[in-house]
Short mmCIF file of C-alpha atoms in Angstrom, two decimals:
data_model
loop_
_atom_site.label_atom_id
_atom_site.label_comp_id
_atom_site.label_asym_id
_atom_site.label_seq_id
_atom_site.Cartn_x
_atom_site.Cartn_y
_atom_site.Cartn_z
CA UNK A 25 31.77 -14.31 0.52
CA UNK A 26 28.06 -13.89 -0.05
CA UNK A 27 25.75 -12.07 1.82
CA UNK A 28 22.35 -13.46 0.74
CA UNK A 29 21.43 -16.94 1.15
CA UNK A 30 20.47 -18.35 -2.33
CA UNK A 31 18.75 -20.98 -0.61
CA UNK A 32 15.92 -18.42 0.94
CA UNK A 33 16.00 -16.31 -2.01
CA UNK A 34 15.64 -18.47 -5.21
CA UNK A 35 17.32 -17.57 -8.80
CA UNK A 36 15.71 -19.79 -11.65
CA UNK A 37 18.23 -19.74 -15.02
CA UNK A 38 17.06 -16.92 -16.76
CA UNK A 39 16.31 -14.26 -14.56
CA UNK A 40 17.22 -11.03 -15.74
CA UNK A 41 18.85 -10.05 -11.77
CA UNK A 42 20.17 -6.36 -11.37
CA UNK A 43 22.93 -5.84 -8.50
CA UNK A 44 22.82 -2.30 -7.46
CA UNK A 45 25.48 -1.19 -6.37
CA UNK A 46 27.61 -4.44 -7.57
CA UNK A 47 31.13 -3.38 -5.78
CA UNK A 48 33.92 -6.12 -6.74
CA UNK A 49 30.50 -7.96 -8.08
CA UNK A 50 30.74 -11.10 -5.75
CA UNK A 51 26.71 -10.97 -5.68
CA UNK A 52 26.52 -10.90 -9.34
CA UNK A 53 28.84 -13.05 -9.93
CA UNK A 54 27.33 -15.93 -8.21
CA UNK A 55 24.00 -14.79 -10.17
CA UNK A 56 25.84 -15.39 -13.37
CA UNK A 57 27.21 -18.98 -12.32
CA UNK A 58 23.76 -20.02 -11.82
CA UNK A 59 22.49 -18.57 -15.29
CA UNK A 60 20.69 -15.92 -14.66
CA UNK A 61 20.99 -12.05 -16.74
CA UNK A 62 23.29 -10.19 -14.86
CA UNK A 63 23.39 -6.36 -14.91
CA UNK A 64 26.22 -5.38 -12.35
CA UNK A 65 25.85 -1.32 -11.77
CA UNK A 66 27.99 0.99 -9.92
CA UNK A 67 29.14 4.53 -10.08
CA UNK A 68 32.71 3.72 -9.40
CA UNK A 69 34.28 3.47 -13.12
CA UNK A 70 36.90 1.35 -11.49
CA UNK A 71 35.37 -1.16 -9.93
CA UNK A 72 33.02 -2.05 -13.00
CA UNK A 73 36.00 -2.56 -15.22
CA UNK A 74 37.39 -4.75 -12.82
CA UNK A 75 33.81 -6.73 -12.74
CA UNK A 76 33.77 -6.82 -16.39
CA UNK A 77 37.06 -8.19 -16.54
CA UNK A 78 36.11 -11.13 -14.45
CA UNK A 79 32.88 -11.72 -16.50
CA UNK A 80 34.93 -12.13 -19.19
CA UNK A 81 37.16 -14.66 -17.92
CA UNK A 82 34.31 -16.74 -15.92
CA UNK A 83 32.82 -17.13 -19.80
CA UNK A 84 36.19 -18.67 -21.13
CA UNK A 85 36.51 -20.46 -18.28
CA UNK A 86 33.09 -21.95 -18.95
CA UNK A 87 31.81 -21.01 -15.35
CA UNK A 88 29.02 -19.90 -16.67
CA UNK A 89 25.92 -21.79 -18.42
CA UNK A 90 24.52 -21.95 -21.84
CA UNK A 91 22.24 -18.73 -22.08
CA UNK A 92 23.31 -16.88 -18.82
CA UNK A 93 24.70 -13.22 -19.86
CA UNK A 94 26.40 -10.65 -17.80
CA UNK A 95 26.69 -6.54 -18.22
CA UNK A 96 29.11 -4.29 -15.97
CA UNK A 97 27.71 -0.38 -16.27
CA UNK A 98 28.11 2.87 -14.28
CA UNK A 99 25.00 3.99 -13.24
CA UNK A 100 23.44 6.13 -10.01
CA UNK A 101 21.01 4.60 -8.24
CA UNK A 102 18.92 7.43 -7.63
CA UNK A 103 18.21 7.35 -11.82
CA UNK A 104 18.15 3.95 -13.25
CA UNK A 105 18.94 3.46 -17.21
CA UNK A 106 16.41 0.90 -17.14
CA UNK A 107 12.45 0.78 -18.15
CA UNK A 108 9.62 0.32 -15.22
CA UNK A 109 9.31 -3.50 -14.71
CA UNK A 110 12.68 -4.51 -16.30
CA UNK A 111 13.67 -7.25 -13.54
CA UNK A 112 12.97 -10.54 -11.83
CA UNK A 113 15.50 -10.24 -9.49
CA UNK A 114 17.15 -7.04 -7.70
CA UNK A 115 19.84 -7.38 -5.18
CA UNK A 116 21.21 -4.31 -2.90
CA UNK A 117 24.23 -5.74 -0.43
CA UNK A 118 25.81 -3.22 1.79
CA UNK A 119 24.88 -0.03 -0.11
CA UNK A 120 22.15 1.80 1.60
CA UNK A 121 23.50 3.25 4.33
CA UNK A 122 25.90 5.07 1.96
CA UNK A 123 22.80 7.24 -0.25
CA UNK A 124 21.18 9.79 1.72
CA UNK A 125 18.40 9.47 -0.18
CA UNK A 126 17.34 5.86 1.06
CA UNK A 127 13.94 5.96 -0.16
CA UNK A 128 14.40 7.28 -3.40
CA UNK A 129 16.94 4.96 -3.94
CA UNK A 130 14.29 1.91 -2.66
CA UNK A 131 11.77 3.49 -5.12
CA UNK A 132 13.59 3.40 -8.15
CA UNK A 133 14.49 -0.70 -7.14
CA UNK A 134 10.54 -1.01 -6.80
CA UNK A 135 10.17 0.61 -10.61
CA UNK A 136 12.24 -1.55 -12.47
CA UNK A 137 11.28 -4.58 -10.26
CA UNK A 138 8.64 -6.60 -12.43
CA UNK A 139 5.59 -7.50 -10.36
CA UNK A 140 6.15 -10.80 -8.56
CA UNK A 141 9.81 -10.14 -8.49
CA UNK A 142 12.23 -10.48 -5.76
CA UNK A 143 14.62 -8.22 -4.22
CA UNK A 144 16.97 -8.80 -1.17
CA UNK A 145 18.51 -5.94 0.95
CA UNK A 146 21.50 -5.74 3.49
CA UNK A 147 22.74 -3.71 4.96
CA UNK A 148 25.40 -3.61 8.82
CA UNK A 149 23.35 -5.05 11.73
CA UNK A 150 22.65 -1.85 14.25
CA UNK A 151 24.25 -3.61 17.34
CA UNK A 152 28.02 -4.70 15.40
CA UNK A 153 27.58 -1.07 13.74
CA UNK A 154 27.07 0.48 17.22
CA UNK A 155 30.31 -0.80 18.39
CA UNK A 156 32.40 0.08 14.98
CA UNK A 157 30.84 3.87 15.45
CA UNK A 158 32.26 4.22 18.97
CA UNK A 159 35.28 3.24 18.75
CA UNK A 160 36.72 4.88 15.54
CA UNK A 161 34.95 7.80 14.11
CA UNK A 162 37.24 7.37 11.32
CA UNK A 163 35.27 4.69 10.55
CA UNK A 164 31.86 6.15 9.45
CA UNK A 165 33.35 9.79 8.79
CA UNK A 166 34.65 9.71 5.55
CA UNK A 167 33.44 10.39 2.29
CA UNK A 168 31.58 7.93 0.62
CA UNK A 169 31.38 6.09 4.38
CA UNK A 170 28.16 4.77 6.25
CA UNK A 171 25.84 7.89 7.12
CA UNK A 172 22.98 6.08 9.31
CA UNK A 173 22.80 2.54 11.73
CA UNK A 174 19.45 1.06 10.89
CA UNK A 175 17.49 -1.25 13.07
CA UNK A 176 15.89 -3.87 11.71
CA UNK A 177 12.14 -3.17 12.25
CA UNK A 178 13.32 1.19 10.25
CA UNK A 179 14.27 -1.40 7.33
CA UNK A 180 11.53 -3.43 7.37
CA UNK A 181 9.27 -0.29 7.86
CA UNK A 182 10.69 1.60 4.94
CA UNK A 183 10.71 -1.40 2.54
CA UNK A 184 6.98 -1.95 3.25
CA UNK A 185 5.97 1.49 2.58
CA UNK A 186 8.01 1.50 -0.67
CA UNK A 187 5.47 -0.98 -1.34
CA UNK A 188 7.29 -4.12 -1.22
CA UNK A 189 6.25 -7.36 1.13
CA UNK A 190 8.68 -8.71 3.29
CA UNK A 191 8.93 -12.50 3.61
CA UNK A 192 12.30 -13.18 5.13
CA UNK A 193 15.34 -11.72 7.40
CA UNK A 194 18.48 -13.31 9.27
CA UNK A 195 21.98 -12.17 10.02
CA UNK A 196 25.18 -12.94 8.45
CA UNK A 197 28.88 -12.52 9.02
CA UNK A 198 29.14 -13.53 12.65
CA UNK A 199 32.72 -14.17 12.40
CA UNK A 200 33.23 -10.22 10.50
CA UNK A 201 31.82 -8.27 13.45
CA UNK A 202 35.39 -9.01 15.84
CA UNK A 203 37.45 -8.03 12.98
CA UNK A 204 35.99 -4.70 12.14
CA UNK A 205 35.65 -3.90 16.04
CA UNK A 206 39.82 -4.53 16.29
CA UNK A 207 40.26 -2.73 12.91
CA UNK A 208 38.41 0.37 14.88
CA UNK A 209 39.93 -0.32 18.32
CA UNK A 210 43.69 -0.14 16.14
CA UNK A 211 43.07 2.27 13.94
CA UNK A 212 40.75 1.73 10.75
CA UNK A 213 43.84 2.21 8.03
CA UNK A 214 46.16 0.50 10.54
CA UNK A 215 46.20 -3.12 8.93
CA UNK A 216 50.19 -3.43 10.74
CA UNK A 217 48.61 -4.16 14.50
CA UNK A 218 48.87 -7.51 15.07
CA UNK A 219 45.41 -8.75 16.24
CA UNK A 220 44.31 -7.03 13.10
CA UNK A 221 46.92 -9.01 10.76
CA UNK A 222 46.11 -12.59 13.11
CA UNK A 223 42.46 -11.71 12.55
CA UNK A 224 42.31 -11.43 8.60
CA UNK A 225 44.82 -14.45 8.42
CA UNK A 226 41.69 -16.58 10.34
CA UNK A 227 38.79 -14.96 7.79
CA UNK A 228 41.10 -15.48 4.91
CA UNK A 229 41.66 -19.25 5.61
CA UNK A 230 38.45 -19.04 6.43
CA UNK A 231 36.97 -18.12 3.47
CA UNK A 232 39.19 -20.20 1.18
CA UNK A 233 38.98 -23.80 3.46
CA UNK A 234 35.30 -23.50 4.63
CA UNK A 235 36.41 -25.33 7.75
CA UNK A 236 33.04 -27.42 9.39
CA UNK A 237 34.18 -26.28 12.65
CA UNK A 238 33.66 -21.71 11.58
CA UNK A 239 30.61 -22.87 9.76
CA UNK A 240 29.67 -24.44 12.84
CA UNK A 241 30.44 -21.62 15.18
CA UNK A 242 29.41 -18.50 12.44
CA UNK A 243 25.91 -19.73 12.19
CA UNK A 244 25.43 -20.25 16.00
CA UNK A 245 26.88 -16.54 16.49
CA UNK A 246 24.99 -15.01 13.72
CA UNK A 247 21.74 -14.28 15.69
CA UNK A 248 23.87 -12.52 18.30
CA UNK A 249 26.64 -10.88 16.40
CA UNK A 250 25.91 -10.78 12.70
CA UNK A 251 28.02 -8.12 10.84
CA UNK A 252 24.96 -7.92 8.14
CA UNK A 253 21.15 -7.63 8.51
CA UNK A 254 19.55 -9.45 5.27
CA UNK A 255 16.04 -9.00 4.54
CA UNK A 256 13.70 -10.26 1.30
CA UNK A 257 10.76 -8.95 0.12
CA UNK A 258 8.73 -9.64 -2.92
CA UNK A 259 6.95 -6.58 -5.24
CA UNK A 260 2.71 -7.71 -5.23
CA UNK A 261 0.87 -8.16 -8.38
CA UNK A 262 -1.35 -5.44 -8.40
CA UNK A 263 -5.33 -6.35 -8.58
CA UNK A 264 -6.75 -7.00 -12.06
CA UNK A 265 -9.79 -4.15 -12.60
CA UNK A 266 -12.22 -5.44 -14.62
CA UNK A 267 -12.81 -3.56 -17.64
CA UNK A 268 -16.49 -2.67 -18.17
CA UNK A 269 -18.46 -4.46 -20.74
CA UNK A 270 -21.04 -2.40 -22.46
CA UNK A 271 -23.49 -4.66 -20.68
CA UNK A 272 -22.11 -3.70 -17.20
CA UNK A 273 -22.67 0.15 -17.87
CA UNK A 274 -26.14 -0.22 -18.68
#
């Protein structure tokens, strides 16, 4: 289930793409299908091996083309291992408002982003988030768990002044937002209640058939109920100075 739309945010073979924050890797996996240089990083140990397993079995399975490559490695965030201007591409799903430190965390993105490069943020929509918050505090009070609700127009705000230039937002997950509001309404590690069970049944089959009729209905409901807020934003090319001929000091 991908958050970004590949179709607003273009990946040419190639691209060296870093997903921060990679999870279970579904973001970088996709990246890797369409031949691109995948770095997948994460500070959970576990989940990298697991994404590093499943790189290795997309490449004997031949998923992937001729000349795409793909990395699993711990990392923080807040301290890249990577050289300034190291990437084309830099992806960030649903990890922001997780790092207290949001604009450190955009600012090290912005260094390793290569001038003309493209990143893509999401993050849960305020409104759906609202709703999870007040029902179940469970829900956002945990360790590790969401620490902020941002509206769309803080995002935007914050990714401009990190110096980035927004081109592009819409919602996604229409079909997500009922789910999470019954897992809260039940209890948020009670997966026994039965409109909770009936629920994941429909996203599952959902997710594996790709019915017409939830496409249909997900992308009419997204503008009103999207579980995730996506926006993309491009790093500028910084002006050219002119160096001074001795001519042009005289």
């Amino acid at each position: 289930m991908l958050t970004v739309d590949f179709s607003r945010f273009p990946l040419a073979p190639g691209d060296r793409v870093l997903d921060l924050g990679c999870g279970a890797g579904r973001h970088a996996f996709e990246c890797y299908r369409r031949g691109a240089q995948v770095v997948a990083l994460d500070q959970n140990a576990e989940e990298i091996r697991e994404v590093a397993k499943w790189f290795a079995a997309m490449k004997e399975a031949g998923e992937a083309p001729e000349g795409a490559t793909a990395t699993a490695m711990e990392g923080d965030a807040l301290a890249l291992p990577f050289p300034d201007e190291s990437f084309d591409v830099v992806i960030i799903s649903e990890v922001m408002e997780h790092i207290p430190d949001d604009k450190g965390v955009l600012a090290e993105m912005v260094r390793v982003l290569k001038p003309g490069g493209r990143i893509a943020i999401t993050v849960p929509r305020y409104g759906p988030e609202k709703v999870c918050w007040a029902l179940s505090d469970a829900y956002h009070e945990v360790e590790g768990g969401h620490i902020r609700i941002y509206r769309a127009d803080e995002l935007l705000a914050k990714i401009r002044e990190a110096g980035l230039k927004p081109y592009g937002t819409h919602h996604a997950h229409a079909l997500h937002s009922p789910y999470w509001w019954l897992k809260c309404a039940f209890g948020v590690d009670n997966d026994k209640a039965l409109p909770v069970r009936a629920y994941h049944k429909l996203l599952v089959w959902d997710i594996m058939k790709k019915p017409l009729a939830t496409r249909v209905a997900e992308q009419a409901l997204n503008p009103l109920i999207g579980k995730s807020f996506v926006a993309y934003a491009t790093k500028p090319h910084l002006p050219k100075i002119a160096e001074k001929t001795g001519a042009d000091a005289t």
